[in-house]
Short mmCIF file of C-alpha atoms in Angstrom, two decimals:
data_model
loop_
_atom_site.label_atom_id
_atom_site.label_comp_id
_atom_site.label_asym_id
_atom_site.label_seq_id
_atom_site.Cartn_x
_atom_site.Cartn_y
_atom_site.Cartn_z
CA LEU A 1 -14.53 -13.12 -0.90
CA ARG A 2 -12.84 -15.56 -3.20
CA PHE A 3 -10.64 -14.92 -6.18
CA PRO A 4 -12.75 -12.97 -8.66
CA ALA A 5 -14.32 -15.27 -11.23
CA PRO A 6 -12.95 -14.98 -14.75
CA ASN A 7 -14.82 -12.26 -16.63
CA HIS A 8 -15.29 -13.06 -20.28
CA GLU A 9 -16.55 -9.55 -21.04
CA ALA A 10 -13.48 -7.51 -21.94
CA MET A 11 -12.97 -4.41 -19.81
CA ALA A 12 -12.31 -1.16 -21.60
CA PRO A 13 -8.69 -0.08 -21.18
CA LEU A 14 -8.10 1.91 -18.00
CA ARG A 15 -5.74 4.81 -17.42
CA ILE A 16 -3.72 3.52 -14.45
CA VAL A 17 -1.04 5.37 -12.48
CA ILE A 18 1.25 3.26 -10.30
CA SER A 19 3.63 4.30 -7.54
CA ASN A 20 5.47 2.62 -4.65
CA ASP A 21 7.97 3.28 -1.87
CA ASP A 22 10.61 0.70 -2.85
CA GLY A 23 11.81 2.79 -5.77
CA VAL A 24 11.91 2.60 -9.54
CA PHE A 25 14.21 -0.45 -9.64
CA ALA A 26 11.97 -2.64 -7.44
CA ASP A 27 10.71 -5.90 -8.93
CA GLY A 28 7.26 -5.43 -7.38
CA ILE A 29 6.34 -2.26 -9.26
CA ARG A 30 7.76 -3.53 -12.54
CA THR A 31 5.74 -6.75 -12.27
CA LEU A 32 2.54 -4.83 -11.49
CA ALA A 33 3.07 -2.39 -14.36
CA ALA A 34 3.78 -5.22 -16.79
CA ALA A 35 0.69 -7.15 -15.67
CA ALA A 36 -1.52 -4.07 -16.10
CA ALA A 37 -0.09 -3.38 -19.56
CA ALA A 38 -0.59 -7.02 -20.55
CA ARG A 39 -4.30 -6.63 -19.78
CA GLY A 40 -4.49 -3.75 -22.26
CA HIS A 41 -4.47 -0.86 -19.79
CA HIS A 42 -2.62 2.43 -20.31
CA VAL A 43 0.01 2.51 -17.58
CA THR A 44 2.02 5.41 -16.18
CA VAL A 45 4.52 4.84 -13.37
CA VAL A 46 5.53 7.75 -11.13
CA CYS A 47 7.63 6.54 -8.23
CA PRO A 48 10.69 7.41 -6.12
CA ASP A 49 14.10 7.20 -7.75
CA GLN A 50 15.36 5.16 -4.77
CA GLU A 51 13.90 3.29 -1.82
CA ARG A 52 11.85 5.47 0.50
CA SER A 53 10.11 2.91 2.67
CA ALA A 54 8.36 3.89 5.92
CA THR A 55 8.22 7.58 4.98
CA GLY A 56 4.52 7.66 5.75
CA HIS A 57 2.70 10.62 4.24
CA GLY A 58 5.76 12.85 4.36
CA LEU A 59 6.07 15.62 1.78
CA THR A 60 9.15 17.42 0.46
CA LEU A 61 8.90 21.13 1.26
CA GLN A 62 12.46 22.42 1.61
CA THR A 63 14.03 21.17 -1.63
CA PRO A 64 12.79 20.91 -5.24
CA ILE A 65 11.38 17.67 -6.59
CA ARG A 66 12.98 16.42 -9.78
CA ALA A 67 11.45 13.89 -12.18
CA GLU A 68 13.22 12.02 -14.97
CA ARG A 69 11.84 9.62 -17.54
CA ALA A 70 12.61 5.96 -16.86
CA ASP A 71 10.62 4.15 -19.57
CA GLU A 72 13.55 1.83 -20.32
CA LEU A 73 13.15 0.09 -16.95
CA PHE A 74 9.66 -1.13 -17.83
CA VAL A 75 7.99 -3.16 -20.55
CA PRO A 76 7.25 -1.37 -23.84
CA GLY A 77 4.22 0.89 -23.68
CA VAL A 78 4.65 1.89 -20.03
CA THR A 79 5.44 5.56 -19.41
CA ALA A 80 7.62 5.90 -16.33
CA TRP A 81 9.02 8.73 -14.21
CA ALA A 82 11.57 8.46 -11.39
CA CYS A 83 11.16 11.25 -8.86
CA SER A 84 13.39 12.56 -6.10
CA GLY A 85 10.56 12.90 -3.58
CA THR A 86 8.55 10.69 -1.25
CA PRO A 87 5.77 8.34 -2.42
CA ALA A 88 3.17 10.98 -1.52
CA ASP A 89 5.17 13.57 -3.47
CA CYS A 90 5.24 11.22 -6.47
CA MET A 91 1.49 10.76 -6.54
CA LYS A 92 0.81 14.46 -6.03
CA LEU A 93 3.18 15.26 -8.90
CA ALA A 94 1.58 12.60 -11.11
CA LEU A 95 -1.97 13.81 -10.54
CA ASN A 96 -1.24 17.53 -10.73
CA GLU A 97 1.57 17.85 -13.31
CA LEU A 98 2.70 14.74 -15.17
CA LEU A 99 -0.54 13.09 -16.29
CA PRO A 100 -2.43 14.72 -19.17
CA GLU A 101 -5.78 13.72 -17.62
CA PRO A 102 -6.96 12.12 -14.36
CA PRO A 103 -6.47 8.35 -14.17
CA ASP A 104 -9.26 5.83 -13.78
CA LEU A 105 -7.31 3.95 -11.12
CA VAL A 106 -4.45 4.59 -8.68
CA MET A 107 -2.31 1.61 -7.64
CA SER A 108 0.61 1.55 -5.22
CA GLY A 109 2.98 -1.41 -4.90
CA ILE A 110 3.67 -4.20 -5.06
CA ASN A 111 5.45 -3.50 -1.80
CA HIS A 112 8.37 -5.72 -0.78
CA GLY A 113 6.95 -6.59 2.63
CA PRO A 114 3.62 -6.43 4.48
CA ASN A 115 1.52 -3.38 5.23
CA LEU A 116 -0.69 -4.80 7.96
CA GLY A 117 -2.61 -3.23 10.80
CA THR A 118 -1.58 0.11 12.21
CA ASP A 119 1.63 -0.02 10.15
CA VAL A 120 -0.45 1.64 7.42
CA PHE A 121 0.25 4.94 9.21
CA CYS A 122 3.97 4.80 8.40
CA SER A 123 3.67 3.06 5.03
CA GLY A 124 4.81 5.03 1.99
CA THR A 125 2.96 2.50 -0.17
CA VAL A 126 -0.36 3.25 1.53
CA ALA A 127 0.38 6.99 1.52
CA ALA A 128 0.78 7.04 -2.27
CA ALA A 129 -2.55 5.27 -2.68
CA MET A 130 -4.16 7.55 -0.08
CA GLU A 131 -3.22 10.55 -2.23
CA GLY A 132 -5.45 9.07 -4.90
CA THR A 133 -8.28 8.56 -2.41
CA LEU A 134 -7.98 12.15 -1.23
CA GLU A 135 -8.39 13.26 -4.85
CA GLY A 136 -11.57 11.20 -5.19
CA LEU A 137 -9.98 8.45 -7.30
CA PRO A 138 -10.35 4.66 -6.90
CA SER A 139 -7.13 3.61 -5.17
CA ILE A 140 -5.56 0.36 -3.99
CA ALA A 141 -2.35 -0.39 -2.07
CA VAL A 142 -0.77 -3.80 -2.75
CA SER A 143 1.83 -5.56 -0.61
CA SER A 144 3.55 -8.93 -0.58
CA ALA A 145 3.54 -10.01 3.07
CA CYS A 146 7.16 -11.15 3.22
CA PHE A 147 10.33 -9.11 2.71
CA GLN A 148 12.21 -12.05 1.18
CA TRP A 149 9.51 -13.21 -1.28
CA ARG A 150 10.28 -12.07 -4.82
CA GLN A 151 7.62 -13.81 -6.92
CA PHE A 152 5.11 -11.06 -7.58
CA GLN A 153 3.06 -12.32 -10.53
CA ALA A 154 0.24 -13.87 -8.48
CA ALA A 155 -0.01 -10.70 -6.40
CA ALA A 156 -0.12 -8.52 -9.52
CA ASP A 157 -2.83 -10.64 -11.13
CA LEU A 158 -4.96 -10.65 -7.98
CA ALA A 159 -4.55 -6.90 -7.44
CA LEU A 160 -5.76 -6.16 -10.95
CA GLU A 161 -8.67 -8.60 -10.65
CA VAL A 162 -9.76 -6.98 -7.38
CA ALA A 163 -9.40 -3.47 -8.81
CA GLU A 164 -11.27 -4.25 -12.03
CA ALA A 165 -14.08 -6.00 -10.14
CA SER A 166 -14.36 -3.10 -7.68
CA LEU A 167 -14.58 -0.57 -10.51
CA LYS A 168 -17.36 -2.56 -12.15
CA ASP A 169 -19.14 -2.61 -8.78
CA GLN A 170 -19.06 1.20 -8.50
CA TRP A 171 -16.07 1.98 -6.25
CA LYS A 172 -17.28 4.19 -3.40
CA ASP A 173 -15.84 7.60 -2.54
CA ASN A 174 -13.22 7.71 0.24
CA LEU A 175 -12.62 3.94 -0.01
CA LEU A 176 -8.99 2.85 -0.09
CA LEU A 177 -8.40 -0.88 -0.52
CA ASN A 178 -5.35 -2.30 1.27
CA LEU A 179 -4.44 -5.69 -0.21
CA ASN A 180 -1.83 -7.96 1.38
CA ILE A 181 -0.89 -11.23 -0.30
CA PRO A 182 0.80 -14.17 1.44
CA PRO A 183 4.18 -15.36 0.15
CA CYS A 184 3.13 -18.44 -1.78
CA SER A 185 1.90 -19.51 -5.19
CA LYS A 186 -1.70 -18.83 -6.19
CA ALA A 187 -2.46 -22.55 -5.99
CA GLU A 188 -1.40 -22.60 -2.33
CA MET A 189 -3.40 -19.54 -1.27
CA GLY A 190 -6.56 -19.68 0.74
CA PRO A 191 -9.62 -17.60 -0.18
CA LEU A 192 -9.47 -13.83 -0.37
CA ARG A 193 -11.33 -12.31 2.59
CA TRP A 194 -12.35 -8.92 3.91
CA THR A 195 -10.33 -8.15 7.04
CA ARG A 196 -10.00 -5.65 9.86
CA LEU A 197 -6.83 -3.73 10.63
CA SER A 198 -4.88 -5.40 13.39
CA VAL A 199 -3.21 -3.49 16.21
CA ARG A 200 0.50 -3.95 15.59
CA ARG A 201 2.96 -3.92 18.49
CA TYR A 202 6.72 -4.34 18.40
CA GLU A 203 9.32 -5.76 20.75
CA GLU A 204 12.78 -4.23 21.25
CA GLN A 205 12.08 -1.40 18.86
CA PHE A 206 15.60 0.07 19.02
CA SER A 207 19.04 -1.50 18.87
CA ARG A 208 21.56 0.66 20.77
CA ARG A 209 25.14 0.61 19.49
CA GLU A 210 28.31 2.66 19.80
CA ASP A 211 30.45 4.17 17.09
CA PRO A 212 34.31 3.97 17.18
CA ARG A 213 34.38 7.15 19.27
CA GLY A 214 32.12 5.66 21.93
CA ARG A 215 29.07 7.71 21.05
CA ALA A 216 25.70 5.98 21.12
CA TYR A 217 23.50 5.61 18.08
CA TYR A 218 20.29 3.67 17.47
CA TRP A 219 18.80 1.47 14.75
CA LEU A 220 15.03 1.15 14.60
CA ALA A 221 14.92 -2.64 14.52
CA GLY A 222 11.84 -3.93 16.33
CA GLU A 223 10.17 -7.26 15.64
CA ALA A 224 6.40 -7.33 15.21
CA VAL A 225 4.51 -9.29 17.86
CA GLN A 226 2.56 -12.11 16.21
CA ASP A 227 -0.86 -11.13 17.57
CA LEU A 228 -3.64 -12.90 15.68
CA GLU A 229 -6.52 -11.58 17.79
CA SER A 230 -6.14 -7.81 18.16
CA ALA A 231 -8.15 -5.85 15.62
CA GLY A 232 -9.91 -2.53 15.52
CA GLU A 233 -13.24 -1.46 14.06
CA GLY A 234 -15.21 -3.62 11.66
CA PRO A 235 -17.55 -6.61 11.61
CA ARG A 236 -16.70 -9.04 14.40
CA ASP A 237 -16.79 -12.00 12.02
CA TRP A 238 -14.01 -10.53 9.88
CA PRO A 239 -10.53 -11.77 10.81
CA SER A 240 -7.68 -9.37 11.42
CA ASP A 241 -5.39 -8.86 8.45
CA VAL A 242 -2.52 -10.46 10.41
CA ALA A 243 -4.61 -13.57 11.15
CA GLN A 244 -5.67 -13.86 7.52
CA ILE A 245 -2.09 -13.73 6.25
CA HIS A 246 -1.10 -16.25 8.94
CA ARG A 247 -3.67 -18.61 7.40
CA ASN A 248 -2.04 -18.12 3.99
CA GLY A 249 -5.00 -16.19 2.62
CA PRO A 250 -4.98 -12.79 0.86
CA SER A 251 -6.26 -9.97 3.05
CA LEU A 252 -8.35 -7.06 1.72
CA THR A 253 -8.98 -4.24 4.21
CA PRO A 254 -11.20 -1.23 3.46
CA ILE A 255 -9.77 1.95 4.97
CA GLN A 256 -10.52 5.64 4.59
CA PRO A 257 -8.90 9.02 5.30
CA ASP A 258 -11.40 9.90 8.05
CA LEU A 259 -9.67 9.47 11.44
CA PHE A 260 -12.54 10.89 13.49
CA TRP A 261 -13.18 9.19 16.83
CA ARG A 262 -15.82 6.47 16.52
CA GLY A 263 -16.13 5.52 20.19
CA PRO A 264 -18.86 6.71 22.57
CA LEU A 265 -18.87 10.49 23.00
CA LYS A 266 -19.13 10.01 26.76
CA ASP A 267 -15.61 8.55 26.73
CA LEU A 268 -14.06 11.80 25.50
CA PRO A 269 -12.28 13.85 28.18
CA SER A 270 -14.15 16.78 29.67
CA LEU A 271 -13.31 20.17 28.25
CA PRO A 272 -11.71 22.57 30.73
CA THR A 273 -14.01 25.32 31.91
CA PRO A 274 -12.87 28.96 32.08
#
């Protein structure tokens, strides 16, 4: 894949719903919403009222979920809601209560930091997009692969180009696109490529400390191992998403909700006999 070629045939306006896990004040989601609105799409934002990163697909079951309008935080024309729940809560609420009709496209991001490899299991960004996939809607998760990078316009433009091109190419059921963009200008980026999910491992996952009373507590503070080779299922000639980002190229990984075992059936453990 390369950057989608400019399409001189105007696309009909889409109904797009956008969420994230960095919260309603995050620059990434505001840049993405503004870019979508600038292309003529009808944009609704439904996202957490504060940062809820790494919440995975958690849902709020023991307390009510509240939603308040937050249009003033976005460019004119964008309808926005700030919700007290998780990213998955936000998308469920959007699709079942807040939107007058189903959207044409679900977008989640732009995340402040990467969502590479098996980290997709704990990503609130990916979970919000996965809610769209589970409802049979075209869905894409978008992440900037550096926590410190704050220039999101190139990522927003590329995300919308990929989404629009995929819709024109008949987006398949159960297909969630996970897009990671390297922290650089568009001119410095390599070509966009299909990638496989890497297998992410961490060193020194917890930092043990003591409070003033001498009691131990722990911060989850591991550093990801820079493994450019490990990758799971997929064509062998596709790089891992980590390797692609390392080469300064945008990474597009197709994932799906189906977690069924794809290895040889003979490798499954024997069932106990009565």
